[in-house]
C-alpha positions as a LaTeX table, in Angstrom:
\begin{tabular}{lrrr}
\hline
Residue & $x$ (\AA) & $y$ (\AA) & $z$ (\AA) \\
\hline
Unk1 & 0.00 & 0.00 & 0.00 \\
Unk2 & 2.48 & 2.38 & 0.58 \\
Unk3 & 4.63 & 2.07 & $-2.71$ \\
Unk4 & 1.60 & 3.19 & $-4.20$ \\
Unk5 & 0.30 & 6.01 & $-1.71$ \\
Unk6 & 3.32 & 7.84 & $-1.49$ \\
Unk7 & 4.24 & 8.58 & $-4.13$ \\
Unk8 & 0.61 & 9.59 & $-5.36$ \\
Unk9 & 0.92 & 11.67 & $-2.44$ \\
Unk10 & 3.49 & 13.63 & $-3.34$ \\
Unk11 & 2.22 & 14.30 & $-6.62$ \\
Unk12 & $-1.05$ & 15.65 & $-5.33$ \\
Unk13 & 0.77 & 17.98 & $-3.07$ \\
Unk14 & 3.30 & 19.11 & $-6.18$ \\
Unk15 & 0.21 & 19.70 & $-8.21$ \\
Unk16 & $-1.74$ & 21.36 & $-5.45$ \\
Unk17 & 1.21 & 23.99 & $-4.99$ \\
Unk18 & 1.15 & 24.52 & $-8.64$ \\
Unk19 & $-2.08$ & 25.40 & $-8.99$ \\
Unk20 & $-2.10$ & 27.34 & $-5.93$ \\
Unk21 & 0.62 & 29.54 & $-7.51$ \\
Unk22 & $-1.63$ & 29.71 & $-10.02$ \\
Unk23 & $-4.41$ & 31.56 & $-8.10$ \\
Unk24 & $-1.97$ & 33.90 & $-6.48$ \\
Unk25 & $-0.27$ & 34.82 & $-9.41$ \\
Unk26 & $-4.31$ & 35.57 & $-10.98$ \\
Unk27 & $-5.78$ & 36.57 & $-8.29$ \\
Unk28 & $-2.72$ & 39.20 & $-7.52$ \\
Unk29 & $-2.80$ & 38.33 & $-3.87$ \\
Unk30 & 0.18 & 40.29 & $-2.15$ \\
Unk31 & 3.50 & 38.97 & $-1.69$ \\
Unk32 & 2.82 & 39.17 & 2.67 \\
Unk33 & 0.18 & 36.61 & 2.37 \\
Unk34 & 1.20 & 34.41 & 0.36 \\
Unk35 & 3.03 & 31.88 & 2.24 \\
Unk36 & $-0.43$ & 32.20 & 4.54 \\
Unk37 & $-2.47$ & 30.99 & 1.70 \\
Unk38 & 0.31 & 28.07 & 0.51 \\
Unk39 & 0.17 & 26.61 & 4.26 \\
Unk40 & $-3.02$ & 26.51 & 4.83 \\
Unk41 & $-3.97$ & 24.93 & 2.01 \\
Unk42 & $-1.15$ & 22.50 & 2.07 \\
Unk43 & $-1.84$ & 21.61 & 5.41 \\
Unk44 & $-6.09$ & 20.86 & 4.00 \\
Unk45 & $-4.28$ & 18.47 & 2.09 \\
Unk46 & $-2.19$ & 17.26 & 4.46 \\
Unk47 & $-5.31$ & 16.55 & 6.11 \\
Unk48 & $-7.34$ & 15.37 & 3.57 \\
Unk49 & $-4.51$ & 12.49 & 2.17 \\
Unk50 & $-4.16$ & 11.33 & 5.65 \\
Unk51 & $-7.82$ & 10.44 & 6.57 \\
Unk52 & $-7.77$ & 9.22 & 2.72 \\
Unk53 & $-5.16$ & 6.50 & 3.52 \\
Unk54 & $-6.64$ & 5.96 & 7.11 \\
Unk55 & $-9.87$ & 5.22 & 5.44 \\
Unk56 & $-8.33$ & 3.15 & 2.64 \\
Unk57 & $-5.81$ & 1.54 & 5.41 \\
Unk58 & $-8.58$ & 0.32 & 7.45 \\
Unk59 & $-11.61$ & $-0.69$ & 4.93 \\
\hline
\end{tabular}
């Protein structure tokens, strides 16, 4: 399980942080609240891939 979870993982989190550069560089937020924005959407991941592979671990 976790060869495969990992790795996917750390994709979704790559591509997450893309496309969250993506809305701050269209959405023109400032350059102060920026690293604001990045963690707490990382850490909604974070979050979200954890109970994910809980809920996969343990069904």
């Amino acid at each position: 399980m976790y060869i495969f979870f990992i790795p996917f993982a750390l994709f979704i989190l790559f591509y997450i942080n893309t496309l969250t550069n993506t809305l701050c560089l269209q959405k023109e937020i400032p350059e102060e609240k920026q690293p604001k924005v990045f963690r707490t959407i990382n850490i909604l991941i974070t979050i979200l891939l954890i109970s994910s592979y809980v809920e996969v671990l343990f069904t």
